[in-house]
């Protein structure tokens, strides 16, 4: 478990499926992020655990430090060494509609970034953000990431290929 200011990052629970789904499916979210990859909580938790054990990703719930209630999710994806993308991680996130605007996303990105440099040993972290997703670009900026450029047709969001703004953070920048 990672402790932030007013929140913690810890594994998602199966019972939080509806909350996680709601964070991705509201009107401000569904256009920027994909749906959950599994149809229910049990299968989602098993899938995420399998992905973690295979070194592909680390998925964490953002939970309130006092009540432990679900506030959002954050994911660290590890890029494939097979594509020579050695020691590169990518972070993605979605915050529950009611918890937005309190600085949670930027603090969670910062916390997970610091942890990934220190404990996973990644040498570069990146975010890829839809050019129209202004709130997420602000999160990147607030978390200390640097905008590098926009890659064409970079992401597949709900079946549509879209451009992605790439932001990065290096170990000596935290
Ligand atoms: C993007 C998202 C994660 C931000 O979460 P959050 O916890 O509200 O983020 P923070 O509070 O840390 O910061 C949000 C910043 O964006 C700004 N912001 C929010 N909506 C905005 C908008 N429409 N235009 C411009 N800035 C906006 C906020 O004012 C804040 O900046 P400030 O602190 O300088 O005022 C959240 O809105 C969300 O889950 N969106 C849907 C999913 C998503 O887009 N995920 C990212 C995919 S790349």
PDB file of C-alpha atoms and ligand atoms in Angstrom:
ATOM      1  CA  UNK A   1       0.000   0.000   0.000  1.00  0.00           C
ATOM      2  CA  UNK A   2       1.262   3.485  -0.873  1.00  0.00           C
ATOM      3  CA  UNK A   3       0.254   6.447   1.281  1.00  0.00           C
ATOM      4  CA  UNK A   4      -0.482   9.849  -0.161  1.00  0.00           C
ATOM      5  CA  UNK A   5      -1.907  12.958   1.408  1.00  0.00           C
ATOM      6  CA  UNK A   6      -5.507  11.996   2.256  1.00  0.00           C
ATOM      7  CA  UNK A   7      -5.519   8.878   0.103  1.00  0.00           C
ATOM      8  CA  UNK A   8      -3.859   5.502  -0.268  1.00  0.00           C
ATOM      9  CA  UNK A   9      -3.115   3.339  -3.294  1.00  0.00           C
ATOM     10  CA  UNK A  10      -4.043  -0.303  -2.675  1.00  0.00           C
ATOM     11  CA  UNK A  11      -5.346  -3.291  -4.653  1.00  0.00           C
ATOM     12  CA  UNK A  12      -8.868  -3.055  -6.057  1.00  0.00           C
ATOM     13  CA  UNK A  13     -11.525  -5.212  -4.387  1.00  0.00           C
ATOM     14  CA  UNK A  14     -14.056  -7.239  -6.357  1.00  0.00           C
ATOM     15  CA  UNK A  15     -16.886  -5.423  -4.564  1.00  0.00           C
ATOM     16  CA  UNK A  16     -15.631  -2.115  -6.013  1.00  0.00           C
ATOM     17  CA  UNK A  17     -16.402  -3.147  -9.584  1.00  0.00           C
ATOM     18  CA  UNK A  18     -19.432  -0.845  -9.906  1.00  0.00           C
ATOM     19  CA  UNK A  19     -17.429   2.130  -8.587  1.00  0.00           C
ATOM     20  CA  UNK A  20     -14.557   1.458 -10.981  1.00  0.00           C
ATOM     21  CA  UNK A  21     -17.027   1.048 -13.834  1.00  0.00           C
ATOM     22  CA  UNK A  22     -18.731   4.347 -12.947  1.00  0.00           C
ATOM     23  CA  UNK A  23     -15.392   6.196 -12.966  1.00  0.00           C
ATOM     24  CA  UNK A  24     -14.795   5.056 -16.556  1.00  0.00           C
ATOM     25  CA  UNK A  25     -18.328   5.318 -17.914  1.00  0.00           C
ATOM     26  CA  UNK A  26     -19.496   8.809 -16.965  1.00  0.00           C
ATOM     27  CA  UNK A  27     -19.817  11.406 -19.725  1.00  0.00           C
ATOM     28  CA  UNK A  28     -16.438  13.031 -18.976  1.00  0.00           C
ATOM     29  CA  UNK A  29     -14.636   9.708 -18.940  1.00  0.00           C
ATOM     30  CA  UNK A  30     -15.990   7.308 -21.552  1.00  0.00           C
ATOM     31  CA  UNK A  31     -14.633   9.386 -24.432  1.00  0.00           C
ATOM     32  CA  UNK A  32     -11.062   9.240 -23.083  1.00  0.00           C
ATOM     33  CA  UNK A  33     -10.673   5.784 -21.505  1.00  0.00           C
ATOM     34  CA  UNK A  34     -11.566   2.217 -22.406  1.00  0.00           C
ATOM     35  CA  UNK A  35     -14.162   0.154 -20.550  1.00  0.00           C
ATOM     36  CA  UNK A  36     -13.047  -2.234 -17.815  1.00  0.00           C
ATOM     37  CA  UNK A  37     -11.509  -5.325 -19.402  1.00  0.00           C
ATOM     38  CA  UNK A  38     -13.730  -7.844 -17.537  1.00  0.00           C
ATOM     39  CA  UNK A  39     -17.502  -8.081 -16.936  1.00  0.00           C
ATOM     40  CA  UNK A  40     -17.518  -8.487 -13.134  1.00  0.00           C
ATOM     41  CA  UNK A  41     -15.473  -7.886 -10.009  1.00  0.00           C
ATOM     42  CA  UNK A  42     -14.232 -11.432  -9.433  1.00  0.00           C
ATOM     43  CA  UNK A  43     -12.960 -11.793 -12.978  1.00  0.00           C
ATOM     44  CA  UNK A  44     -11.514  -8.287 -12.984  1.00  0.00           C
ATOM     45  CA  UNK A  45      -9.504  -8.846  -9.799  1.00  0.00           C
ATOM     46  CA  UNK A  46      -8.270 -12.246 -11.073  1.00  0.00           C
ATOM     47  CA  UNK A  47      -7.314 -10.706 -14.433  1.00  0.00           C
ATOM     48  CA  UNK A  48      -5.432  -7.813 -12.809  1.00  0.00           C
ATOM     49  CA  UNK A  49      -3.626 -10.175 -10.462  1.00  0.00           C
ATOM     50  CA  UNK A  50      -2.578 -12.350 -13.383  1.00  0.00           C
ATOM     51  CA  UNK A  51      -1.316  -9.303 -15.305  1.00  0.00           C
ATOM     52  CA  UNK A  52       0.623  -8.170 -12.240  1.00  0.00           C
ATOM     53  CA  UNK A  53       2.253 -11.574 -11.735  1.00  0.00           C
ATOM     54  CA  UNK A  54       3.284 -11.602 -15.397  1.00  0.00           C
ATOM     55  CA  UNK A  55       4.907  -8.189 -14.965  1.00  0.00           C
ATOM     56  CA  UNK A  56       2.592  -6.429 -17.407  1.00  0.00           C
ATOM     57  CA  UNK A  57       0.836  -3.972 -15.167  1.00  0.00           C
ATOM     58  CA  UNK A  58       0.104  -2.867 -11.641  1.00  0.00           C
ATOM     59  CA  UNK A  59      -3.472  -1.735 -11.075  1.00  0.00           C
ATOM     60  CA  UNK A  60      -4.334   0.096  -7.847  1.00  0.00           C
ATOM     61  CA  UNK A  61      -7.444   1.635  -6.387  1.00  0.00           C
ATOM     62  CA  UNK A  62      -7.178   5.162  -5.035  1.00  0.00           C
ATOM     63  CA  UNK A  63      -8.959   5.003  -1.666  1.00  0.00           C
ATOM     64  CA  UNK A  64      -9.785   7.632   0.936  1.00  0.00           C
ATOM     65  CA  UNK A  65      -7.177   7.465   3.733  1.00  0.00           C
ATOM     66  CA  UNK A  66      -9.832   7.537   6.473  1.00  0.00           C
ATOM     67  CA  UNK A  67     -12.925   5.792   5.131  1.00  0.00           C
ATOM     68  CA  UNK A  68     -11.055   3.533   2.681  1.00  0.00           C
ATOM     69  CA  UNK A  69     -13.807   4.277   0.127  1.00  0.00           C
ATOM     70  CA  UNK A  70     -13.010   4.004  -3.593  1.00  0.00           C
ATOM     71  CA  UNK A  71     -11.993   7.323  -5.166  1.00  0.00           C
ATOM     72  CA  UNK A  72     -10.569   6.152  -8.458  1.00  0.00           C
ATOM     73  CA  UNK A  73      -8.009   3.916 -10.104  1.00  0.00           C
ATOM     74  CA  UNK A  74      -4.468   4.238 -11.375  1.00  0.00           C
ATOM     75  CA  UNK A  75      -2.478   1.805 -13.488  1.00  0.00           C
ATOM     76  CA  UNK A  76       1.215   1.380 -14.192  1.00  0.00           C
ATOM     77  CA  UNK A  77       1.746  -0.465 -17.478  1.00  0.00           C
ATOM     78  CA  UNK A  78       5.173  -1.837 -18.256  1.00  0.00           C
ATOM     79  CA  UNK A  79       6.110  -1.564 -21.918  1.00  0.00           C
ATOM     80  CA  UNK A  80       7.292  -4.716 -23.639  1.00  0.00           C
ATOM     81  CA  UNK A  81      11.029  -5.417 -23.625  1.00  0.00           C
ATOM     82  CA  UNK A  82      10.389  -7.409 -26.825  1.00  0.00           C
ATOM     83  CA  UNK A  83       9.812  -4.083 -28.602  1.00  0.00           C
ATOM     84  CA  UNK A  84      13.082  -2.786 -27.120  1.00  0.00           C
ATOM     85  CA  UNK A  85      11.078  -0.461 -24.873  1.00  0.00           C
ATOM     86  CA  UNK A  86      13.207  -1.440 -21.906  1.00  0.00           C
ATOM     87  CA  UNK A  87      12.361  -0.095 -18.443  1.00  0.00           C
ATOM     88  CA  UNK A  88       9.589   2.190 -19.696  1.00  0.00           C
ATOM     89  CA  UNK A  89       6.350   2.513 -17.757  1.00  0.00           C
ATOM     90  CA  UNK A  90       3.114   4.221 -18.680  1.00  0.00           C
ATOM     91  CA  UNK A  91       0.565   5.485 -16.173  1.00  0.00           C
ATOM     92  CA  UNK A  92      -3.187   5.825 -16.721  1.00  0.00           C
ATOM     93  CA  UNK A  93      -5.934   6.937 -14.321  1.00  0.00           C
ATOM     94  CA  UNK A  94      -9.615   7.665 -13.771  1.00  0.00           C
ATOM     95  CA  UNK A  95     -11.119   9.351 -10.733  1.00  0.00           C
ATOM     96  CA  UNK A  96     -14.724   8.913  -9.554  1.00  0.00           C
ATOM     97  CA  UNK A  97     -16.859  11.870 -10.688  1.00  0.00           C
ATOM     98  CA  UNK A  98     -17.612  12.952  -7.086  1.00  0.00           C
ATOM     99  CA  UNK A  99     -13.907  12.916  -6.120  1.00  0.00           C
ATOM    100  CA  UNK A 100     -12.646  15.027  -9.034  1.00  0.00           C
ATOM    101  CA  UNK A 101     -11.177  18.504  -8.644  1.00  0.00           C
ATOM    102  CA  UNK A 102      -9.456  17.850  -5.304  1.00  0.00           C
ATOM    103  CA  UNK A 103      -5.972  17.196  -6.641  1.00  0.00           C
ATOM    104  CA  UNK A 104      -6.219  13.422  -6.200  1.00  0.00           C
ATOM    105  CA  UNK A 105      -5.179  12.425  -9.742  1.00  0.00           C
ATOM    106  CA  UNK A 106      -2.065  14.587  -9.849  1.00  0.00           C
ATOM    107  CA  UNK A 107      -0.962  13.518  -6.353  1.00  0.00           C
ATOM    108  CA  UNK A 108      -1.592   9.845  -7.159  1.00  0.00           C
ATOM    109  CA  UNK A 109       0.373  10.077 -10.422  1.00  0.00           C
ATOM    110  CA  UNK A 110       3.239  11.725  -8.588  1.00  0.00           C
ATOM    111  CA  UNK A 111       3.217   9.115  -5.795  1.00  0.00           C
ATOM    112  CA  UNK A 112       3.087   6.134  -8.148  1.00  0.00           C
ATOM    113  CA  UNK A 113       5.778   7.694 -10.360  1.00  0.00           C
ATOM    114  CA  UNK A 114       8.185   8.104  -7.447  1.00  0.00           C
ATOM    115  CA  UNK A 115       7.487   4.544  -6.300  1.00  0.00           C
ATOM    116  CA  UNK A 116       8.006   3.132  -9.815  1.00  0.00           C
ATOM    117  CA  UNK A 117      11.383   4.828 -10.205  1.00  0.00           C
ATOM    118  CA  UNK A 118      12.526   3.651  -6.797  1.00  0.00           C
ATOM    119  CA  UNK A 119      11.054   0.164  -6.555  1.00  0.00           C
ATOM    120  CA  UNK A 120      10.406  -1.034 -10.096  1.00  0.00           C
ATOM    121  CA  UNK A 121      13.513   0.619 -11.482  1.00  0.00           C
ATOM    122  CA  UNK A 122      11.886   2.092 -14.580  1.00  0.00           C
ATOM    123  CA  UNK A 123      14.038   4.664 -16.340  1.00  0.00           C
ATOM    124  CA  UNK A 124      11.249   6.568 -18.050  1.00  0.00           C
ATOM    125  CA  UNK A 125       7.573   7.082 -17.296  1.00  0.00           C
ATOM    126  CA  UNK A 126       5.038   8.395 -19.744  1.00  0.00           C
ATOM    127  CA  UNK A 127       1.423   9.420 -20.038  1.00  0.00           C
ATOM    128  CA  UNK A 128      -0.473   9.445 -23.321  1.00  0.00           C
ATOM    129  CA  UNK A 129      -3.424  11.784 -23.390  1.00  0.00           C
ATOM    130  CA  UNK A 130      -6.096  12.603 -25.964  1.00  0.00           C
ATOM    131  CA  UNK A 131      -5.421  16.124 -27.336  1.00  0.00           C
ATOM    132  CA  UNK A 132      -8.913  17.261 -26.257  1.00  0.00           C
ATOM    133  CA  UNK A 133      -8.613  15.946 -22.692  1.00  0.00           C
ATOM    134  CA  UNK A 134      -7.618  19.223 -21.056  1.00  0.00           C
ATOM    135  CA  UNK A 135      -8.135  18.057 -17.452  1.00  0.00           C
ATOM    136  CA  UNK A 136      -5.746  15.141 -17.929  1.00  0.00           C
ATOM    137  CA  UNK A 137      -3.134  17.409 -19.530  1.00  0.00           C
ATOM    138  CA  UNK A 138      -3.363  19.587 -16.424  1.00  0.00           C
ATOM    139  CA  UNK A 139      -2.850  16.475 -14.262  1.00  0.00           C
ATOM    140  CA  UNK A 140       0.315  15.668 -16.254  1.00  0.00           C
ATOM    141  CA  UNK A 141       1.619  19.194 -15.776  1.00  0.00           C
ATOM    142  CA  UNK A 142       0.825  19.232 -12.038  1.00  0.00           C
ATOM    143  CA  UNK A 143       2.537  15.850 -11.578  1.00  0.00           C
ATOM    144  CA  UNK A 144       5.724  17.287 -13.081  1.00  0.00           C
ATOM    145  CA  UNK A 145       5.616  15.610 -16.492  1.00  0.00           C
ATOM    146  CA  UNK A 146       7.003  17.275 -19.632  1.00  0.00           C
ATOM    147  CA  UNK A 147       5.039  17.406 -22.884  1.00  0.00           C
ATOM    148  CA  UNK A 148       7.072  15.883 -25.700  1.00  0.00           C
ATOM    149  CA  UNK A 149       4.780  15.847 -28.713  1.00  0.00           C
ATOM    150  CA  UNK A 150       1.667  14.357 -30.220  1.00  0.00           C
ATOM    151  CA  UNK A 151       1.841  10.953 -31.861  1.00  0.00           C
ATOM    152  CA  UNK A 152      -0.654  10.271 -34.606  1.00  0.00           C
ATOM    153  CA  UNK A 153      -3.032   7.317 -34.332  1.00  0.00           C
ATOM    154  CA  UNK A 154      -1.333   6.221 -31.132  1.00  0.00           C
ATOM    155  CA  UNK A 155      -4.206   4.986 -29.007  1.00  0.00           C
ATOM    156  CA  UNK A 156      -7.182   2.693 -29.477  1.00  0.00           C
ATOM    157  CA  UNK A 157     -10.059   4.117 -27.430  1.00  0.00           C
ATOM    158  CA  UNK A 158     -13.318   2.149 -27.618  1.00  0.00           C
ATOM    159  CA  UNK A 159     -12.493   0.869 -31.092  1.00  0.00           C
ATOM    160  CA  UNK A 160     -11.351   4.202 -32.546  1.00  0.00           C
ATOM    161  CA  UNK A 161      -7.738   5.098 -33.285  1.00  0.00           C
ATOM    162  CA  UNK A 162      -6.901   8.524 -31.891  1.00  0.00           C
ATOM    163  CA  UNK A 163      -3.833  10.741 -31.517  1.00  0.00           C
ATOM    164  CA  UNK A 164      -1.996  10.761 -28.192  1.00  0.00           C
ATOM    165  CA  UNK A 165      -0.080  13.596 -26.524  1.00  0.00           C
ATOM    166  CA  UNK A 166       2.988  12.060 -24.902  1.00  0.00           C
ATOM    167  CA  UNK A 167       4.249  13.412 -21.592  1.00  0.00           C
ATOM    168  CA  UNK A 168       7.259  11.987 -19.765  1.00  0.00           C
ATOM    169  CA  UNK A 169       9.079  12.014 -16.450  1.00  0.00           C
ATOM    170  CA  UNK A 170      12.656  10.835 -15.811  1.00  0.00           C
ATOM    171  CA  UNK A 171      14.134   9.607 -12.518  1.00  0.00           C
ATOM    172  CA  UNK A 172      16.200  12.737 -11.857  1.00  0.00           C
ATOM    173  CA  UNK A 173      13.097  14.922 -12.194  1.00  0.00           C
ATOM    174  CA  UNK A 174      11.379  13.696  -9.024  1.00  0.00           C
TER     175      UNK A 174
HETATM  176  C1  LIG B   1      -8.669  13.748 -15.622  1.00  0.00           C
HETATM  177  C2  LIG B   1      -9.015  13.319 -14.205  1.00  0.00           C
HETATM  178  C3  LIG B   1      -8.287  12.022 -13.896  1.00  0.00           C
HETATM  179  C4  LIG B   1      -8.555  14.419 -13.249  1.00  0.00           C
HETATM  180  O1  LIG B   1      -8.756  13.964 -11.920  1.00  0.00           O
HETATM  181  P1  LIG B   1      -8.750  15.016 -10.697  1.00  0.00           P
HETATM  182  O2  LIG B   1      -8.490  14.261  -9.441  1.00  0.00           O
HETATM  183  O3  LIG B   1      -9.954  15.855 -10.786  1.00  0.00           O
HETATM  184  O4  LIG B   1      -7.465  15.867 -11.088  1.00  0.00           O
HETATM  185  P2  LIG B   1      -6.760  17.007 -10.206  1.00  0.00           P
HETATM  186  O5  LIG B   1      -7.758  17.537  -9.228  1.00  0.00           O
HETATM  187  O6  LIG B   1      -5.480  16.440  -9.707  1.00  0.00           O
HETATM  188  O7  LIG B   1      -6.423  18.113 -11.290  1.00  0.00           O
HETATM  189  C5  LIG B   1      -7.339  18.423 -12.291  1.00  0.00           C
HETATM  190  C6  LIG B   1      -6.892  19.707 -12.936  1.00  0.00           C
HETATM  191  O8  LIG B   1      -7.538  19.790 -14.174  1.00  0.00           O
HETATM  192  C7  LIG B   1      -8.267  20.992 -14.196  1.00  0.00           C
HETATM  193  N1  LIG B   1      -9.440  20.753 -15.018  1.00  0.00           N
HETATM  194  C8  LIG B   1     -10.470  19.951 -14.763  1.00  0.00           C
HETATM  195  N2  LIG B   1     -11.354  19.986 -15.773  1.00  0.00           N
HETATM  196  C9  LIG B   1     -10.828  20.852 -16.680  1.00  0.00           C
HETATM  197  C10 LIG B   1     -11.244  21.319 -17.950  1.00  0.00           C
HETATM  198  N3  LIG B   1     -12.371  20.872 -18.524  1.00  0.00           N
HETATM  199  N4  LIG B   1     -10.449  22.204 -18.598  1.00  0.00           N
HETATM  200  C11 LIG B   1      -9.309  22.639 -18.045  1.00  0.00           C
HETATM  201  N5  LIG B   1      -8.827  22.209 -16.861  1.00  0.00           N
HETATM  202  C12 LIG B   1      -9.605  21.328 -16.198  1.00  0.00           C
HETATM  203  C13 LIG B   1      -8.588  21.286 -12.763  1.00  0.00           C
HETATM  204  O9  LIG B   1      -8.912  22.651 -12.586  1.00  0.00           O
HETATM  205  C14 LIG B   1      -7.297  20.907 -12.100  1.00  0.00           C
HETATM  206  O10 LIG B   1      -6.304  21.892 -12.263  1.00  0.00           O
HETATM  207  P3  LIG B   1      -5.983  23.006 -11.105  1.00  0.00           P
HETATM  208  O11 LIG B   1      -5.643  22.239  -9.865  1.00  0.00           O
HETATM  209  O12 LIG B   1      -4.861  23.790 -11.664  1.00  0.00           O
HETATM  210  O13 LIG B   1      -7.234  23.800 -10.930  1.00  0.00           O
HETATM  211  C15 LIG B   1     -10.534  13.123 -14.010  1.00  0.00           C
HETATM  212  O14 LIG B   1     -11.201  14.267 -14.495  1.00  0.00           O
HETATM  213  C16 LIG B   1     -11.068  11.897 -14.716  1.00  0.00           C
HETATM  214  O15 LIG B   1     -11.109  10.814 -14.161  1.00  0.00           O
HETATM  215  N6  LIG B   1     -11.446  12.085 -15.988  1.00  0.00           N
HETATM  216  C17 LIG B   1     -11.976  10.975 -16.782  1.00  0.00           C
HETATM  217  C18 LIG B   1     -10.916   9.910 -17.077  1.00  0.00           C
HETATM  218  C19 LIG B   1      -9.693  10.482 -17.770  1.00  0.00           C
HETATM  219  O16 LIG B   1      -9.771  11.430 -18.552  1.00  0.00           O
HETATM  220  N7  LIG B   1      -8.532   9.857 -17.495  1.00  0.00           N
HETATM  221  C20 LIG B   1      -7.273  10.250 -18.087  1.00  0.00           C
HETATM  222  C21 LIG B   1      -7.116   9.613 -19.432  1.00  0.00           C
HETATM  223  S1  LIG B   1      -5.565  10.110 -20.181  1.00  0.00           S
END
